[in-house]
mmCIF file of C-alpha atoms in Angstrom:
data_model
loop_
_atom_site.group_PDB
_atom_site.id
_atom_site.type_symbol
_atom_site.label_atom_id
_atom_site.label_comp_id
_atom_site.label_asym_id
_atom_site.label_seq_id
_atom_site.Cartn_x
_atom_site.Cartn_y
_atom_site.Cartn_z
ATOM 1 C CA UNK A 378 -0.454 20.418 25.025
ATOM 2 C CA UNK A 379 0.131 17.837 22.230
ATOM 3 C CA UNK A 380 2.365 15.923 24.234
ATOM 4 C CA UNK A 381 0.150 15.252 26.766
ATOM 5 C CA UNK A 382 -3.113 14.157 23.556
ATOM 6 C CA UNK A 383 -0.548 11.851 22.774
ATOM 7 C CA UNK A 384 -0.238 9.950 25.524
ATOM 8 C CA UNK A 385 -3.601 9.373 25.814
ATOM 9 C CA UNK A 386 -3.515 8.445 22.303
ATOM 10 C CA UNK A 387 -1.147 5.797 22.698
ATOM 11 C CA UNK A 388 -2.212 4.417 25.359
ATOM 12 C CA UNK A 389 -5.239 2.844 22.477
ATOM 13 C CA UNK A 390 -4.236 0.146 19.399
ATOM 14 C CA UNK A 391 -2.649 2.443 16.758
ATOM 15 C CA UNK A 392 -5.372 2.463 13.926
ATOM 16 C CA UNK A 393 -7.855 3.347 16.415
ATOM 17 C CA UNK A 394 -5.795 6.318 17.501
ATOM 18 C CA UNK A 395 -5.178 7.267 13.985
ATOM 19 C CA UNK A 396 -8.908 7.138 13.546
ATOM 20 C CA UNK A 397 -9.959 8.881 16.669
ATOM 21 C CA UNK A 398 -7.690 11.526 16.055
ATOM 22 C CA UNK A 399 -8.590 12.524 12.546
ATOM 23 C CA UNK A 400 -12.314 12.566 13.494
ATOM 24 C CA UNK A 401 -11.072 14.991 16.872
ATOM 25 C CA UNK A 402 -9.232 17.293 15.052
ATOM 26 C CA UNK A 403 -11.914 17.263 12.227
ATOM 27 C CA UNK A 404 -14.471 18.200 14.863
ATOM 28 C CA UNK A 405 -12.007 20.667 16.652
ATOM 29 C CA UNK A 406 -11.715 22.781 13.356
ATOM 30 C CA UNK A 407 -15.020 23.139 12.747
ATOM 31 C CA UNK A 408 -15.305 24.485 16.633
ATOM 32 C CA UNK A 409 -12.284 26.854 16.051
ATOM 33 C CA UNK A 410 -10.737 24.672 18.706
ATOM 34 C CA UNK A 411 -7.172 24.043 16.538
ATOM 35 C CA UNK A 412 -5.801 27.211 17.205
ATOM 36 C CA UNK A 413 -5.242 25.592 20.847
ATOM 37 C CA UNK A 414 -2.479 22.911 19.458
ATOM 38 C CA UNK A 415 -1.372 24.532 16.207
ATOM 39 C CA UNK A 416 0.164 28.620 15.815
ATOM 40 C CA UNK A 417 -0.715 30.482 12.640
ATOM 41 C CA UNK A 418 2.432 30.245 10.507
ATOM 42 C CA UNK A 419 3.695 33.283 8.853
ATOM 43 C CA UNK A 420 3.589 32.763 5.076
ATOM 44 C CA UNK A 421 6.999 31.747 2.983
ATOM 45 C CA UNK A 422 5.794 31.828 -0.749
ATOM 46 C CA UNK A 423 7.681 29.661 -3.270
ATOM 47 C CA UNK A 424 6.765 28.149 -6.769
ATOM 48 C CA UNK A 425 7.807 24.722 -7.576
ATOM 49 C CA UNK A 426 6.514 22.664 -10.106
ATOM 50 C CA UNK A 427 4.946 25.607 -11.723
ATOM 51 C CA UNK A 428 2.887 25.887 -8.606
ATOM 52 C CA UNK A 429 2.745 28.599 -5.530
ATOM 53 C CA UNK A 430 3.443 26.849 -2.224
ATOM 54 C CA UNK A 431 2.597 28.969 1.084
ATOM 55 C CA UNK A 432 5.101 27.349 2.680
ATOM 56 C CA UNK A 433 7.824 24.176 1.844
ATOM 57 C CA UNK A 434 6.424 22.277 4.531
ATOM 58 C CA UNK A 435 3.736 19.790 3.482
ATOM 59 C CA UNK A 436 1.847 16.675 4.996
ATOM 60 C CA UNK A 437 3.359 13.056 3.520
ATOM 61 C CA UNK A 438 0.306 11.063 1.395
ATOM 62 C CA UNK A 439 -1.283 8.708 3.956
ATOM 63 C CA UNK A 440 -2.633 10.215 6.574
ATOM 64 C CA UNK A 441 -5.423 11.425 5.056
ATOM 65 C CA UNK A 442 -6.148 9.106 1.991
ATOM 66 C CA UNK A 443 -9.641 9.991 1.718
ATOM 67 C CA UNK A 444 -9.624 13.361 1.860
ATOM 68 C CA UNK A 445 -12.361 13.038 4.880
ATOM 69 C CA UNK A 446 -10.065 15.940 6.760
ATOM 70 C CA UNK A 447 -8.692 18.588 4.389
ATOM 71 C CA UNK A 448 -9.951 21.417 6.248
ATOM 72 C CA UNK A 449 -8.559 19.972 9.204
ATOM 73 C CA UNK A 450 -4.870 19.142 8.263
ATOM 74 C CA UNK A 451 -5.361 22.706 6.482
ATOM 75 C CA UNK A 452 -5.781 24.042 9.768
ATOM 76 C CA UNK A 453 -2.452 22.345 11.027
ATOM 77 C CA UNK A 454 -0.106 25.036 9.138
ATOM 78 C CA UNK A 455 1.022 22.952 6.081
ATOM 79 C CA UNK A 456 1.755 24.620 2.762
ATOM 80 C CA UNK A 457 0.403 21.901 1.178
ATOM 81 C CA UNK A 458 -1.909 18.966 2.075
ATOM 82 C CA UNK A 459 -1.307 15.398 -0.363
ATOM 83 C CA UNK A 460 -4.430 13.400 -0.055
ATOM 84 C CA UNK A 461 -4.171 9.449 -0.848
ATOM 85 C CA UNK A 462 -2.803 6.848 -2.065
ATOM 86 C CA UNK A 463 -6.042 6.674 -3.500
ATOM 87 C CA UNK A 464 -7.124 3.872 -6.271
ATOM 88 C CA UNK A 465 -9.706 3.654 -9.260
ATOM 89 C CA UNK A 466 -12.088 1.046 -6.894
ATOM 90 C CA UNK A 467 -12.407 0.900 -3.355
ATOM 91 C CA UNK A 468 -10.479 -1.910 -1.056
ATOM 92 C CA UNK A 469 -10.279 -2.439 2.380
ATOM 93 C CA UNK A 470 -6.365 -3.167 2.660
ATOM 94 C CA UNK A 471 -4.668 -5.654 4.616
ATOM 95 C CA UNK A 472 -6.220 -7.564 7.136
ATOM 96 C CA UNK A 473 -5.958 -6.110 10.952
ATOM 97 C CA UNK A 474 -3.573 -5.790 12.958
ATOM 98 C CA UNK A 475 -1.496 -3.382 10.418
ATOM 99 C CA UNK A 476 -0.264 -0.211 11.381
ATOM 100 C CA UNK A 477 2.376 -0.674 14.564
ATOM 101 C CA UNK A 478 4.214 2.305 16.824
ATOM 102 C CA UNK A 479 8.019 1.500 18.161
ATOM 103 C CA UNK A 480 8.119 4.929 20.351
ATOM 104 C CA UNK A 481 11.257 4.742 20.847
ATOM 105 C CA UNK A 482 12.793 5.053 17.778
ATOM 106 C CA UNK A 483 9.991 7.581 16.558
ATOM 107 C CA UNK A 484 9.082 4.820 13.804
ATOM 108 C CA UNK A 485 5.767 3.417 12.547
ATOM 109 C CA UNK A 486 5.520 0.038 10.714
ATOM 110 C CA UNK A 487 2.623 -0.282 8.703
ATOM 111 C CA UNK A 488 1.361 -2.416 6.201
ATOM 112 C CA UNK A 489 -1.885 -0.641 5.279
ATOM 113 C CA UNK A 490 -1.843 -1.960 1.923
ATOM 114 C CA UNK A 491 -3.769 1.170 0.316
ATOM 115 C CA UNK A 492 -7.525 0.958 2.110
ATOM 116 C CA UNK A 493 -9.039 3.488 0.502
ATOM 117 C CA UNK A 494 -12.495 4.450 -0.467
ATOM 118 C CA UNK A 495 -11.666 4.817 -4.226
ATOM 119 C CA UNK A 496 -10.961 7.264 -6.367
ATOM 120 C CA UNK A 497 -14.642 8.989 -6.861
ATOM 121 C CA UNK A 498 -14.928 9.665 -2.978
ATOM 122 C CA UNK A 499 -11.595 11.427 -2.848
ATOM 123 C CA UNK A 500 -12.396 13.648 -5.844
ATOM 124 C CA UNK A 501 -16.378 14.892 -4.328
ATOM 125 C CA UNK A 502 -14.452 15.218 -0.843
ATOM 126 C CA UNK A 503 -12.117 17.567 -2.997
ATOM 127 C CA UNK A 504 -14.601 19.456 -4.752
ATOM 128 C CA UNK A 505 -16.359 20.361 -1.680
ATOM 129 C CA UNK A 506 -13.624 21.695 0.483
ATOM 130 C CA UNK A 507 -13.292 24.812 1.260
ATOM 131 C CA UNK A 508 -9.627 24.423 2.167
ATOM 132 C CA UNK A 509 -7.778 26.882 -0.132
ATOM 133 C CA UNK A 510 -4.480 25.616 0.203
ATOM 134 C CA UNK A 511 -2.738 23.191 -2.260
ATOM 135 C CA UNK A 512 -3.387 19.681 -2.551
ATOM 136 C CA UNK A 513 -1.671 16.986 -4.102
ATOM 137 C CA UNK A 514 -3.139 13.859 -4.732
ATOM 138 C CA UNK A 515 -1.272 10.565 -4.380
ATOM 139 C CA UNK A 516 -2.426 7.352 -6.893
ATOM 140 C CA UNK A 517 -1.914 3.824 -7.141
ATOM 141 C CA UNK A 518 -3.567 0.744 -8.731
ATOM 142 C CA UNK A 519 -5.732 -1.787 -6.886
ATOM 143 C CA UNK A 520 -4.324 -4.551 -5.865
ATOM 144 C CA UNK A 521 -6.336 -7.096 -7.881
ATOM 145 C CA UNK A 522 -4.710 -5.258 -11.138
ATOM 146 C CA UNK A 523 -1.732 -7.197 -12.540
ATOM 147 C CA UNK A 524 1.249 -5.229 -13.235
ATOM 148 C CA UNK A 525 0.367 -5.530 -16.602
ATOM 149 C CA UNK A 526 -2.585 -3.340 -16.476
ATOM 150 C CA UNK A 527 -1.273 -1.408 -13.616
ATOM 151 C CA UNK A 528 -1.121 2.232 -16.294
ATOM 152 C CA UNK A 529 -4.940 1.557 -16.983
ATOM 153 C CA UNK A 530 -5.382 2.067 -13.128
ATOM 154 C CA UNK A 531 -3.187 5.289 -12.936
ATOM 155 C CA UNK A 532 -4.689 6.764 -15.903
ATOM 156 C CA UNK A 533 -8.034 6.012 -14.583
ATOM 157 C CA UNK A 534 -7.313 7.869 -11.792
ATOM 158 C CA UNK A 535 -5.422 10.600 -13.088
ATOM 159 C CA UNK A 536 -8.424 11.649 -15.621
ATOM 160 C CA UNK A 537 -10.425 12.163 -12.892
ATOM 161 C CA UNK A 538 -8.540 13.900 -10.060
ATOM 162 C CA UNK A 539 -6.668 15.909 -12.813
ATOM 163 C CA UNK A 540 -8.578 18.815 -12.932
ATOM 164 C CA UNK A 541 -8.766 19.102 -8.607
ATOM 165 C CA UNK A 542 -5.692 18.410 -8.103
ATOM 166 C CA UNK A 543 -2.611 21.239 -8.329
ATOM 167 C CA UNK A 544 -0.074 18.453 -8.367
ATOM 168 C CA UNK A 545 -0.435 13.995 -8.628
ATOM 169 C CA UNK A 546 1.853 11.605 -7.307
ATOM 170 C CA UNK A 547 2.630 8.473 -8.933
ATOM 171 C CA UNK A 548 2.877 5.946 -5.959
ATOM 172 C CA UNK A 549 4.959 3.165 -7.697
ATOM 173 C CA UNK A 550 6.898 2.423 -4.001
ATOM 174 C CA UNK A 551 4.708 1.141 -1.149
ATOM 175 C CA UNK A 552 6.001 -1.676 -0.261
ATOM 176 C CA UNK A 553 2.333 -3.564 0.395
ATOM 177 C CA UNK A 554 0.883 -3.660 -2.601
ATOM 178 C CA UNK A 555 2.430 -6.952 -3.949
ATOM 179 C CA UNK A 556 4.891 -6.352 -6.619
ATOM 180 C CA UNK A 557 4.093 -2.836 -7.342
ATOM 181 C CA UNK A 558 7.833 -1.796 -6.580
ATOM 182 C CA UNK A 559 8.681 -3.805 -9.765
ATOM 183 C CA UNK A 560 7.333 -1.149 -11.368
ATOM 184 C CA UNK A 561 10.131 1.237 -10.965
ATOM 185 C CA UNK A 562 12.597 -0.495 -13.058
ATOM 186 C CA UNK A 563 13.682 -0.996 -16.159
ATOM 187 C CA UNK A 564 10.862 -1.303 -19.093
ATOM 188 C CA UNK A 565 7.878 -1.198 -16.940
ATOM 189 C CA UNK A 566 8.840 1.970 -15.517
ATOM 190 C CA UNK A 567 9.902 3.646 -19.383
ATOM 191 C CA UNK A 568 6.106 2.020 -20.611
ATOM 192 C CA UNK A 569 4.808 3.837 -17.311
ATOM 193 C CA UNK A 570 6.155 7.084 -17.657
ATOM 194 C CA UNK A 571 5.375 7.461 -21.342
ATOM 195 C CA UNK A 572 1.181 6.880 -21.208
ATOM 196 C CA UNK A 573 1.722 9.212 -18.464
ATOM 197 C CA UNK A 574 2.843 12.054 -19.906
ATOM 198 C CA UNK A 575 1.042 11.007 -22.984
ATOM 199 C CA UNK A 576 -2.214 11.190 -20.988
ATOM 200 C CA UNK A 577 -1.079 14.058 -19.140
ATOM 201 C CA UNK A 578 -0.649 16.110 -22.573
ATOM 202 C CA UNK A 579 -4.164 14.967 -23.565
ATOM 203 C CA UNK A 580 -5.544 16.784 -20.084
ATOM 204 C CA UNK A 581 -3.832 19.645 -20.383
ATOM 205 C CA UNK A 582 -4.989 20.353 -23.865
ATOM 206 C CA UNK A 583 -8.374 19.296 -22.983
ATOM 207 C CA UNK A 584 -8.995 21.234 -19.940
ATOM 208 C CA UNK A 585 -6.407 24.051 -20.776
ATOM 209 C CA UNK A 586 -4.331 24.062 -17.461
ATOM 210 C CA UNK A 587 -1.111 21.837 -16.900
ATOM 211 C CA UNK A 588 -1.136 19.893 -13.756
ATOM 212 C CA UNK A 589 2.222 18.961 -12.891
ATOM 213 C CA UNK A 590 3.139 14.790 -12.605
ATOM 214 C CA UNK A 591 5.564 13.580 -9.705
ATOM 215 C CA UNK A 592 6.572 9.820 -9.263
ATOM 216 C CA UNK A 593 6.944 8.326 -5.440
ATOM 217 C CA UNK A 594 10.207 6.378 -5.026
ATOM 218 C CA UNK A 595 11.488 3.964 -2.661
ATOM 219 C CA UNK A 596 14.799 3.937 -0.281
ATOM 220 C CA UNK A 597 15.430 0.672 -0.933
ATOM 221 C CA UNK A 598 17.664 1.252 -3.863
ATOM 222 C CA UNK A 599 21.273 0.592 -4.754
ATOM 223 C CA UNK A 600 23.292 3.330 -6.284
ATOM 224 C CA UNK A 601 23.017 1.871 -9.785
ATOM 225 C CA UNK A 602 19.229 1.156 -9.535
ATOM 226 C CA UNK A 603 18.782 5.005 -8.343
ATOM 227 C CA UNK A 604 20.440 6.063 -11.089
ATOM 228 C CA UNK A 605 18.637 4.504 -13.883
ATOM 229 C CA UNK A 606 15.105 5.468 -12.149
ATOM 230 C CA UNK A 607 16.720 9.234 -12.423
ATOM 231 C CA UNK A 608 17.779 8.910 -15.981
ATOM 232 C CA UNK A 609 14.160 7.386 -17.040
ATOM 233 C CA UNK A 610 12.609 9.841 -14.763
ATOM 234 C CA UNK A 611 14.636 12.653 -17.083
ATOM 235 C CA UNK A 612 14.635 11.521 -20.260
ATOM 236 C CA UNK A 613 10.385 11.196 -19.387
ATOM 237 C CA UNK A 614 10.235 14.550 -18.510
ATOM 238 C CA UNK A 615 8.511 13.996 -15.233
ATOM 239 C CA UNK A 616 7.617 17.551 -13.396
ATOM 240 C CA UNK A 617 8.921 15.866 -10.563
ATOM 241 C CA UNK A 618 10.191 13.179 -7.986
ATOM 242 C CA UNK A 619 9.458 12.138 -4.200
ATOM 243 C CA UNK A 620 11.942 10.727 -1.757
ATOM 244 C CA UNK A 621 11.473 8.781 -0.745
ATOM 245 C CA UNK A 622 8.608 5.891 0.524
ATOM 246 C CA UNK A 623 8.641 3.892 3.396
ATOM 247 C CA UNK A 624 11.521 1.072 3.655
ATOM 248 C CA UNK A 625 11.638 -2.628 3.788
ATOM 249 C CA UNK A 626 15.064 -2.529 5.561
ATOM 250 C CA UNK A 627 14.396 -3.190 9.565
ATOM 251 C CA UNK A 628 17.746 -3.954 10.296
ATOM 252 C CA UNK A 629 18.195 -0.595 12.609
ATOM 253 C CA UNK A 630 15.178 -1.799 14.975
ATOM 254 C CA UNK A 631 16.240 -5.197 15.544
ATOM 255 C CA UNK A 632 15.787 -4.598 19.069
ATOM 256 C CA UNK A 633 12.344 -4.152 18.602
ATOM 257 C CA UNK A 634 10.086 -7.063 19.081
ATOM 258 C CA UNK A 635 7.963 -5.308 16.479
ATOM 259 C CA UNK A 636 10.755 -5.723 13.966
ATOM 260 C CA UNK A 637 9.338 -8.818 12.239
ATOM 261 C CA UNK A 638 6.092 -7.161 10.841
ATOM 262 C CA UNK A 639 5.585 -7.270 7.541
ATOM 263 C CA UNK A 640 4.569 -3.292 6.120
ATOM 264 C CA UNK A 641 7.158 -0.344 5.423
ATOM 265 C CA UNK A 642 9.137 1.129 8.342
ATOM 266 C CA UNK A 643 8.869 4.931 8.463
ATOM 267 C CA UNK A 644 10.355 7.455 11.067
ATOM 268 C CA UNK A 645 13.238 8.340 12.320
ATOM 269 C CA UNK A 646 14.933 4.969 11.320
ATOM 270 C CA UNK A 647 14.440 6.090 7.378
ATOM 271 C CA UNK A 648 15.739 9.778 8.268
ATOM 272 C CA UNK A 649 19.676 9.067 7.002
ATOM 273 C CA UNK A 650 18.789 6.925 3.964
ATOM 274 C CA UNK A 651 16.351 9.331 3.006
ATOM 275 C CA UNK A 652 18.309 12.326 2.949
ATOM 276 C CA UNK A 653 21.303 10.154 0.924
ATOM 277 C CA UNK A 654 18.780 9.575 -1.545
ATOM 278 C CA UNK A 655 17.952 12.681 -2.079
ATOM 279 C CA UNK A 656 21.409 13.600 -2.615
ATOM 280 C CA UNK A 657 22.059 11.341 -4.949
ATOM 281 C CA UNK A 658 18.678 12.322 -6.777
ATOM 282 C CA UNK A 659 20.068 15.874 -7.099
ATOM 283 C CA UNK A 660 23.224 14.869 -8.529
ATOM 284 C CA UNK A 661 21.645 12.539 -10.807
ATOM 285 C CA UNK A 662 19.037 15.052 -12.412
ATOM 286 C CA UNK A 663 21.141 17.951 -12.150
ATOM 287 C CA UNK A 664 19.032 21.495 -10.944
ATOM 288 C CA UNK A 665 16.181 21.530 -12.834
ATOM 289 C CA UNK A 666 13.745 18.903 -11.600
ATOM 290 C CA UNK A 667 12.156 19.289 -8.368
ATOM 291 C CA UNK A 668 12.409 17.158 -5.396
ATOM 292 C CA UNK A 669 10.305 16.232 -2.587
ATOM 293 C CA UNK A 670 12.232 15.359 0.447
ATOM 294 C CA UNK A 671 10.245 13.148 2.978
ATOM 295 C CA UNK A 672 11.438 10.286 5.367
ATOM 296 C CA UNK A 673 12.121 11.023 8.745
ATOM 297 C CA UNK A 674 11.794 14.332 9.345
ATOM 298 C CA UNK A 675 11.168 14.735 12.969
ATOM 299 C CA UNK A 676 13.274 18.099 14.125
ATOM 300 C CA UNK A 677 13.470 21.094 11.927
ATOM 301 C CA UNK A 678 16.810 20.249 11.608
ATOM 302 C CA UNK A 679 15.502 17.130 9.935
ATOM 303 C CA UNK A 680 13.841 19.344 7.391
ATOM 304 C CA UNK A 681 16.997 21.419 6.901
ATOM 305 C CA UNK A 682 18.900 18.718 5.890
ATOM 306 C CA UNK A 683 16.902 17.311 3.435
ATOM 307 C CA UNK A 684 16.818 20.985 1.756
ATOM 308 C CA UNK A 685 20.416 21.125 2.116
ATOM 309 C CA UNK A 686 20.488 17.351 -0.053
ATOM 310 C CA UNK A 687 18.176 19.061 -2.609
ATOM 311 C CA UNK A 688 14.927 19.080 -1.912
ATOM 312 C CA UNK A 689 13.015 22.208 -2.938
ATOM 313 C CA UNK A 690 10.138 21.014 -0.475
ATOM 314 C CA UNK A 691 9.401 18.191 2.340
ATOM 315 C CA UNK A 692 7.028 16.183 3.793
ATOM 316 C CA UNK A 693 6.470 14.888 7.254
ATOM 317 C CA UNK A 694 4.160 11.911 8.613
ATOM 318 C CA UNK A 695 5.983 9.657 11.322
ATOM 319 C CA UNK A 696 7.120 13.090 12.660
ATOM 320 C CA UNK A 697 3.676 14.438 12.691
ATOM 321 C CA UNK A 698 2.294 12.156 14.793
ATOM 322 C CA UNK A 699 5.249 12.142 17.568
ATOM 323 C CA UNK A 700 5.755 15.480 17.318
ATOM 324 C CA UNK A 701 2.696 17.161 16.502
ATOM 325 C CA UNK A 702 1.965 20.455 14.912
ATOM 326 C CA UNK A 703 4.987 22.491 16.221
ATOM 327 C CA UNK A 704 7.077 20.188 14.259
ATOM 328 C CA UNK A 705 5.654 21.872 11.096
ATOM 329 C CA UNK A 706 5.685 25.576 12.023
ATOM 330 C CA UNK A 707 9.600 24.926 13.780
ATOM 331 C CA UNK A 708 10.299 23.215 10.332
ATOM 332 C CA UNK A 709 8.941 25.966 8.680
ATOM 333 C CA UNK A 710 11.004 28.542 10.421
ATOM 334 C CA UNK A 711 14.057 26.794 10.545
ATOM 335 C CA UNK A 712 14.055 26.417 6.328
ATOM 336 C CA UNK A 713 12.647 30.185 5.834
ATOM 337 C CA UNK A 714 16.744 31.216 8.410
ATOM 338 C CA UNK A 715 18.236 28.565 6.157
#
């Protein structure tokens, strides 16, 4: 059945499918109509982070930013939902056209450049759910902030999602937010990581529950580069690491007309580089920090082979939309035989 809503869905401009989508499947939860497109999904319990997971099989930061559909992507089988990249004031992004489908080579180019209604929406849209599932919440810094200021804008943002949240993500690695992947390197990133945890300490004391801090990295790396970020991500004591974000690198759809948009490329052209990452993540910060493996995953298999790199749970987005709900519950089942 999903194969056949997305070809009507393609057949419209890709932000207005996105949109149209979200609002269906919003309405078709609330009708019981989900249970149509997406199987229940027999539970697979597993703590990382300090947190319980129903399942290793989560949806990718970006699809729902808002937090407008919790219940909804709740409905869709994932163990847990991340909401954002979310931002202390609200901004409308990049100008239009800026989200782009190559179908075939299962990729999405998008340049979104972190629309979002800000920060305070997000958290009342979180405090009303009645999803019971886990959410992570994904933050950034507005684009008018200068790098210089950008840890006033994650620890603005952190104070107040800290206490709804059972996990954050530091997004330092979308490529269209103008030199915010600077931030991942060198003494920025060591200044970064310290208020964090520094503020993070101060919330935990003051509302008496830890809340477990990841940082979002990018593919675009070269081995030496990857292995700093891992050493400062260590020696921080960061609960945890994502790999990876959506690449600059378009060389493998050339072919594609499409190919000289500006944005981050995500899909199955990211699925290889992704999982190498991750690999090289593992090695780097040995077994005790978690990883979360997304990039590409559009076949279970997909999914398997980022577990078998190191990650101790994914995330899907590109896939979700080609493939649909089955690609979660298949993933699901294929990492509960692994």
């Amino acid at each position: 059945m999903y194969k056949l809503l997305r070809s009507a869905l393609f057949l419209m401009p890709p932000e207005m499918s996105h949109d149209i989508s979200l609002k269906s499947m919003k309405l078709g939860n609330s009708l019981g109509a989900l249970r149509l497109v997406a199987k229940s999904i027999e539970p697979q319990p597993l703590t990382v982070m300090g947190v319980e997971f129903p399942n290793p099989v989560g949806l990718a930061a970006g699809l729902d930013k808002n937090g407008d559909y919790i219940e909804a992507m709740g409905a869709m089988g994932f163990g847990f939902v991340e909401l954002g990249t979310v931002t202390p004031l609200p901004q409308p992004g990049n100008p239009q056209p800026r989200l782009f489908r190559l179908p075939e080579h299962n990729a999405i180019i998008n340049r979104m450049g972190f629309n979002n209604k800000g920060v305070d929406h997000l958290v009342e849209q979180v405090k009303n759910t009645s999803f019971k599932g886990v959410i992570g919440i994904n933050i950034g810094k507005n684009k008018v902030t200068p790098n210089e200021s950008a840890l006033d804008d994650y620890l603005i943002c952190m104070r107040k999602v800290y206490q709804h949240a059972h996990y954050i993500v530091v997004n330092l690695s979308s490529p269209n937010t103008p030199g915010l992947r600077d931030l991942q390197f060198g003494e920025p990133l060591e200044r970064l990581l310290r208020g964090l945890k520094e503020e993070q300490a101060a919330l935990a004391e003051q509302h008496g529950k830890y809340i477990p801090v990841a940082v979002k990295i990018a593919p675009d790396m070269s081995h030496e580069d990857l292995q700093q970020v891992a050493k400062a991500l260590v020696d921080a004591k960061m609960d945890g690491v994502v790999a990876t974000n959506t690449t600059i690198d378009k060389s493998s759809v050339a072919d594609n007309p499409l190919h000289t948009e500006a944005g981050g490329l995500s899909g199955g052209p990211v699925t290889q580089r992704s999982t190498e990452v991750i690999r090289e993540l593992r090695a780097a910060v040995g077994n005790e920090m978690p990883i979360i493996g997304v990039g590409g995953i559009l076949t279970a298999q997909d999914a398997v082979d980022k577990a078998d790199a190191g990650a101790n749970l994914v995330q899907v987005y590109s896939g979700f939309i080609y493939e649909g709900p089955d690609l979660v519950r298949n993933s699901v089942e294929a990492l509960r035989r692994r």
